[in-house]
């Protein structure tokens, strides 16, 4: 039960960070990606700052035998990139560039008065279902090694 | 669009990374939004326990709404047409499942532990996203 409350709190802190840093604003994100236009460095500061506590946590993890509220750490093994991973990342990037939304900011956008976020999230769920329904992809898929 | 103070951006980034750190050290899990969403909606498997994923997915917009109400009201500027939003959403949903993650799982969590897969994924989606913005904005002129 405590781990569920933790997840709720962590989700809230995550969403708070997305709004504070303006990563919920598609134009801000696209301005970072627009390297030949009026470039906006905000996303670089956000990601750089986010990596600090995250990296620190992985260093602390090495000293721990188990997490505070769970039996074990569930972290993907460091394997080599493969075609599936790179194809998925490439497609994700195209969608991210078109809309300026990635999954976190889109979920936050649901409560920020942007109807576009609802349309985007609905389409995103359909895309996730489409991936699940494609048997050829699922069969070639090894055991879940989720990093998402 | 007004520039955002780098200090505010850094504060927001620390919250995002701090959230990822908390989830790892307390629950032993990766804070990846696409995976959490897939698990919470039962579209995907292999993620955290369902109740944790659902709590995270509910908590994220709650935290966003709180900051928007009391700290900083964001202005969302969205240029994409409804058709473009649908295409983009389909690509993001399909791509993040195929590639096992998005900006949070690969970008914030995977890169922090120097995962070769996450570094490769992040470089790839950054590159195709920048290329897409270039083509849409400067070639097609939308």
Coordinates of C-alpha atoms in Angstrom, one line a residue:
Chain A
X1 CA 0.0 0.0 0.0
X2 CA 2.8 2.4 0.9
X3 CA 4.4 1.8 -2.5
X4 CA 1.1 2.8 -4.2
X5 CA 1.1 6.1 -2.2
X6 CA 4.7 6.6 -3.2
X7 CA 3.9 6.1 -6.8
X8 CA 1.1 8.7 -6.5
X9 CA 3.4 11.2 -4.9
X10 CA 6.2 10.5 -7.4
X11 CA 3.7 11.0 -10.2
X12 CA 2.7 14.3 -8.7
X13 CA 6.2 15.5 -8.3
X14 CA 7.0 14.5 -11.8
X15 CA 4.0 16.4 -13.1
X16 CA 4.9 19.4 -11.0
X17 CA 8.3 19.5 -12.5
X18 CA 6.9 19.3 -16.1
X19 CA 4.7 22.4 -15.5
X20 CA 7.3 24.4 -13.6
X21 CA 9.9 23.8 -16.4
X22 CA 7.3 24.5 -19.1
X23 CA 7.9 21.1 -20.7
X24 CA 4.1 20.9 -21.0
X25 CA 4.2 23.6 -23.6
X26 CA 4.6 22.0 -27.0
X27 CA 6.0 25.3 -28.5
X28 CA 8.8 25.3 -25.9
X29 CA 9.8 21.7 -26.7
X30 CA 9.6 22.3 -30.5
X31 CA 11.7 25.5 -30.1
X32 CA 14.4 23.3 -28.5
X33 CA 14.2 20.8 -31.3
X34 CA 14.3 23.7 -33.9
X35 CA 18.1 23.8 -34.1
X36 CA 18.1 25.9 -37.3
X37 CA 15.5 28.4 -36.0
X38 CA 15.0 30.4 -32.9
X39 CA 16.6 27.8 -30.6
X40 CA 15.3 27.7 -27.0
X41 CA 17.7 25.9 -24.6
X42 CA 15.1 25.2 -21.9
X43 CA 14.8 21.5 -22.5
X44 CA 18.6 21.1 -22.2
X45 CA 18.6 22.7 -18.7
X46 CA 15.6 20.6 -17.7
X47 CA 17.1 17.3 -18.8
X48 CA 20.5 18.1 -17.4
X49 CA 19.1 19.0 -14.0
X50 CA 16.8 15.9 -14.1
X51 CA 19.8 13.6 -14.7
X52 CA 21.6 14.7 -11.5
X53 CA 19.2 13.2 -8.9
X54 CA 18.5 10.3 -11.2
X55 CA 22.1 9.4 -11.6
X56 CA 22.7 9.9 -7.9
X57 CA 19.9 7.5 -7.1
X58 CA 21.5 4.8 -9.3
X59 CA 24.8 5.3 -7.4
X60 CA 23.0 5.0 -4.1
X61 CA 21.2 1.9 -5.4
X62 CA 24.6 0.1 -5.7
X63 CA 24.9 0.3 -1.9
X64 CA 21.5 -1.1 -1.3
X65 CA 20.4 -4.7 -1.5
X66 CA 16.8 -3.8 -2.0
X67 CA 14.6 -0.8 -2.3
X68 CA 13.0 0.7 0.9
X69 CA 9.4 -0.5 0.1
X70 CA 9.9 -3.5 -2.3
X71 CA 11.7 -6.8 -2.4
X72 CA 14.0 -6.0 -5.3
X73 CA 15.0 -3.5 -7.9
X74 CA 13.4 -4.0 -11.3
X75 CA 15.8 -2.2 -13.6
X76 CA 16.5 -3.3 -17.2
X77 CA 19.8 -5.0 -17.9
X78 CA 22.3 -3.1 -19.9
X79 CA 22.0 -4.8 -23.3
X80 CA 23.0 -3.7 -26.7
X81 CA 20.6 -1.6 -28.8
X82 CA 18.8 -3.5 -31.5
X83 CA 16.7 -2.6 -34.5
X84 CA 13.4 -2.8 -32.7
X85 CA 14.6 -0.3 -30.1
X86 CA 16.0 2.2 -32.7
X87 CA 12.9 1.9 -35.0
X88 CA 10.6 2.6 -32.1
X89 CA 12.7 5.5 -30.9
X90 CA 12.8 6.9 -34.4
X91 CA 9.0 6.7 -34.8
X92 CA 8.5 8.2 -31.3
X93 CA 10.8 11.1 -32.2
X94 CA 8.8 11.9 -35.4
X95 CA 5.6 12.0 -33.5
X96 CA 7.2 14.1 -30.7
X97 CA 8.5 16.6 -33.3
X98 CA 5.1 16.9 -35.1
X99 CA 3.1 17.6 -31.9
X100 CA 5.6 18.8 -29.4
X101 CA 4.0 16.3 -26.9
X102 CA 5.7 13.3 -25.4
X103 CA 3.7 11.0 -23.0
X104 CA 4.3 12.9 -19.7
X105 CA 3.5 16.4 -20.9
X106 CA 0.5 15.0 -22.8
X107 CA -0.9 13.5 -19.6
X108 CA -0.3 16.8 -17.7
X109 CA -1.9 18.7 -20.6
X110 CA -5.2 16.8 -19.9
X111 CA -5.8 19.0 -16.9
X112 CA -4.3 22.3 -18.3
X113 CA -7.2 23.2 -20.5
X114 CA -5.8 22.0 -23.8
X115 CA -8.3 19.9 -25.7
X116 CA -5.5 19.0 -28.1
X117 CA -3.9 16.9 -25.3
X118 CA -7.0 14.7 -25.1
X119 CA -6.9 14.1 -28.8
X120 CA -3.2 13.3 -28.7
X121 CA -3.5 11.0 -25.7
X122 CA -6.4 9.1 -27.3
X123 CA -4.4 8.6 -30.5
X124 CA -1.4 7.6 -28.3
X125 CA -3.4 4.9 -26.6
X126 CA -4.6 3.6 -30.0
X127 CA -1.0 3.5 -31.1
X128 CA -0.1 1.5 -28.0
X129 CA -3.0 -0.9 -28.7
X130 CA -1.9 -1.2 -32.4
X131 CA 1.6 -2.3 -31.2
X132 CA 0.1 -4.9 -29.0
X133 CA -2.2 -6.2 -31.8
X134 CA 0.7 -6.7 -34.3
X135 CA 1.6 -10.4 -33.7
X136 CA 4.7 -10.3 -35.9
X137 CA 6.2 -7.7 -33.6
X138 CA 5.2 -9.5 -30.4
X139 CA 6.6 -12.8 -31.5
X140 CA 10.0 -11.4 -32.3
X141 CA 10.0 -9.7 -28.9
X142 CA 12.0 -11.3 -26.2
X143 CA 11.0 -11.1 -22.5
X144 CA 9.9 -7.6 -21.6
X145 CA 13.0 -5.5 -21.0
X146 CA 11.2 -2.3 -20.4
X147 CA 13.0 0.9 -19.8
X148 CA 10.0 3.1 -20.1
Chain B
X1 CA 7.0 33.0 -26.4
X2 CA 8.9 34.5 -23.4
X3 CA 12.2 32.9 -22.5
X4 CA 12.0 30.8 -19.3
X5 CA 14.6 31.5 -16.6
X6 CA 17.2 28.7 -16.6
X7 CA 16.9 28.6 -12.9
X8 CA 13.2 27.8 -13.1
X9 CA 14.0 25.2 -15.8
X10 CA 16.6 23.6 -13.6
X11 CA 14.2 23.6 -10.6
X12 CA 11.7 21.8 -12.7
X13 CA 14.3 19.4 -13.9
X14 CA 15.4 18.6 -10.4
X15 CA 11.8 17.8 -9.5
X16 CA 11.5 15.4 -12.5
X17 CA 14.8 13.7 -11.7
X18 CA 14.0 13.7 -8.0
X19 CA 10.7 11.9 -8.7
X20 CA 12.6 9.3 -10.7
X21 CA 15.2 8.9 -7.9
X22 CA 12.4 8.5 -5.3
X23 CA 10.6 5.8 -7.3
X24 CA 13.9 3.9 -7.8
X25 CA 15.1 3.9 -4.2
X26 CA 11.6 3.4 -2.6
X27 CA 9.8 1.2 -5.0
X28 CA 12.7 -0.2 -7.0
X29 CA 11.1 1.0 -10.3
X30 CA 11.9 3.1 -13.3
X31 CA 9.8 6.3 -13.7
X32 CA 8.9 5.8 -17.4
X33 CA 5.7 7.5 -18.3
X34 CA 4.9 5.5 -21.5
X35 CA 5.4 2.2 -19.6
X36 CA 3.4 3.4 -16.7
X37 CA 0.6 4.4 -19.0
X38 CA 0.6 1.1 -20.9
X39 CA 0.5 -0.8 -17.6
X40 CA -2.2 1.4 -16.1
X41 CA -4.5 1.0 -19.1
X42 CA -3.6 -2.7 -19.2
X43 CA -2.4 -2.3 -22.8
X44 CA 1.0 -3.5 -22.0
X45 CA 2.5 -5.9 -19.5
X46 CA 5.9 -6.2 -17.8
X47 CA 5.7 -2.9 -16.0
X48 CA 5.2 -2.2 -12.3
X49 CA 2.2 -3.6 -10.4
X50 CA -1.0 -2.2 -11.8
X51 CA -1.9 -0.2 -8.7
X52 CA 1.5 1.6 -8.7
X53 CA 1.2 2.4 -12.4
X54 CA -2.3 3.7 -12.0
X55 CA -1.3 5.8 -9.0
X56 CA 1.6 7.3 -11.0
X57 CA -0.6 8.1 -14.0
X58 CA -3.2 9.8 -11.8
X59 CA -0.6 11.6 -9.7
X60 CA 1.1 13.2 -12.7
X61 CA -1.8 15.4 -13.9
X62 CA -2.6 16.1 -10.2
X63 CA 0.8 17.5 -9.6
X64 CA 0.6 19.4 -12.8
X65 CA -2.7 21.0 -11.9
X66 CA -1.4 22.0 -8.4
X67 CA 1.6 23.8 -9.8
X68 CA -0.6 25.4 -12.5
X69 CA -3.0 26.6 -9.9
X70 CA -0.6 27.9 -7.2
X71 CA 2.9 28.4 -8.7
X72 CA 3.0 28.9 -12.5
X73 CA 0.2 28.9 -14.9
X74 CA 1.6 27.5 -18.2
X75 CA 0.5 28.7 -21.5
X76 CA 0.3 25.8 -23.9
X77 CA 1.0 26.9 -27.5
X78 CA 0.0 24.0 -29.8
X79 CA 0.5 24.6 -33.5
X80 CA -0.3 21.1 -34.7
X81 CA -3.7 20.6 -36.5
X82 CA -6.1 17.9 -35.2
X83 CA -5.0 15.6 -38.0
X84 CA -1.4 16.2 -37.1
X85 CA -2.1 15.5 -33.5
X86 CA -3.7 12.2 -34.3
X87 CA -0.8 11.1 -36.5
X88 CA 1.7 12.2 -33.9
X89 CA -0.2 10.5 -31.1
X90 CA -0.3 7.2 -33.1
X91 CA 3.5 7.4 -33.7
X92 CA 4.3 8.2 -30.1
X93 CA 2.1 5.4 -28.8
X94 CA 3.4 2.8 -31.2
X95 CA 7.0 4.0 -31.1
X96 CA 7.3 4.1 -27.3
X97 CA 6.0 0.6 -27.0
X98 CA 8.3 -0.7 -29.8
X99 CA 11.2 1.1 -28.4
X100 CA 10.4 0.4 -24.7
X101 CA 10.4 3.9 -23.5
X102 CA 10.2 7.7 -24.0
X103 CA 11.8 10.9 -22.8
X104 CA 11.5 9.9 -19.2
X105 CA 12.4 6.1 -19.2
X106 CA 15.2 6.4 -21.7
X107 CA 16.1 10.1 -21.4
X108 CA 16.0 10.7 -17.6
X109 CA 16.3 7.2 -16.1
X110 CA 18.2 5.2 -18.7
X111 CA 20.8 7.8 -19.5
X112 CA 21.4 8.4 -15.8
X113 CA 22.6 4.8 -15.4
X114 CA 24.5 5.0 -18.7
X115 CA 22.4 2.3 -20.4
X116 CA 23.7 1.8 -23.9
X117 CA 20.2 1.1 -25.1
X118 CA 18.8 4.2 -23.5
X119 CA 21.6 6.4 -24.8
X120 CA 21.1 5.1 -28.3
X121 CA 17.3 5.5 -28.1
X122 CA 17.6 9.1 -26.7
X123 CA 20.0 10.1 -29.5
X124 CA 17.7 8.5 -32.1
X125 CA 14.5 10.2 -30.9
X126 CA 16.2 13.5 -30.4
X127 CA 17.6 13.3 -34.0
X128 CA 14.3 12.3 -35.7
X129 CA 12.4 14.9 -33.6
X130 CA 14.8 17.7 -34.6
X131 CA 14.7 16.5 -38.3
X132 CA 10.8 16.5 -38.2
X133 CA 10.7 20.0 -36.7
X134 CA 13.1 21.1 -39.5
X135 CA 11.0 19.5 -42.3
X136 CA 7.7 20.6 -40.9
X137 CA 8.8 24.1 -40.0
X138 CA 11.4 25.1 -42.6
X139 CA 10.7 22.9 -45.6
X140 CA 7.0 22.5 -45.6
X141 CA 6.6 25.9 -43.9
X142 CA 3.7 24.9 -41.6

